Amino acid sequence: MTSFGSLFKALSGEKFRNSNFIILIELLYVIVILGLSVFHGASIDLQLSTGILAGAAFIFMSFEFIRLTVLSEKKYTSSTYRLIPVSDTKFYLTNLLSSFVSFVYVGLVQGILFAIAIFTNWNELNHLLSNMSTEVNFSKINTADIFKGFAAMIFVLLAIAILTWTTINLIHLLSKAASNFLPRTGKNLLTFILYVLVIGLVFRVVGFFTDQFSNSMQFFTGPGYNANYLGIWINTLIFLVIAAVEAAISIYLNYRWVDTNNEN
């Protein structure tokens, strides 16, 4: 049987190359936008740099997620990868883990870029916080609660990413399995319906994450942050349980009812 290290390397190689390419394009994008801003007379301050980075992070993290989804789905039905001597469960989970690690990797790069922007404008940040102190009583804000808020936002995002991957994979494999029993017209109709379901799922996930992000921000200013904190972690646990159930169904479908193809 193939070891976990060898399998992870085989499944993550293309994903990490893709991630590095996306990071390179993002850095070029940020440099170009900063250069154009300076050319038009703007000064590189905290607001400009963090604003550009926030926009870039949203664009390229979204693209990274979509690209990882495509690469993962191809591996689940690829005859090349399915020939690897490894158990069904191990292959599925390692493929999912390699996508997760690649996504976190690009996310850490975003954090590093924001940290650079903040520390290069540290004096401006201190001045901004001094002005805010006249409107917000920072002495009432617990540092531990701030870390709770950030932790909640990060883990909710990662849990939603995992749930979205397992859901898309389940829909994909259900369509592949069902297509074996349908004529061509039925296959096309099924594909259309599944596309609609996936688009609807994406909108629901984005809306839910927006609500969870708003709730997690209560750690900074809201009086009921302890209740919000518990609720967010319960939701995160529910997401992961649902993802585990979907993964179990997908593993069964993939190796019992889904035919492989010749794509690598």
Coordinates of C-alpha atoms in Angstrom, one line a residue, residues 130-137:
S130 CA -5.5 57.1 19.3
N131 CA -8.3 58.9 17.5
M132 CA -10.6 55.9 17.9
S133 CA -9.9 55.8 21.6
T134 CA -12.0 58.9 22.0
E135 CA -15.0 57.1 20.6
V136 CA -14.4 53.5 21.8
N137 CA -13.4 52.6 25.3

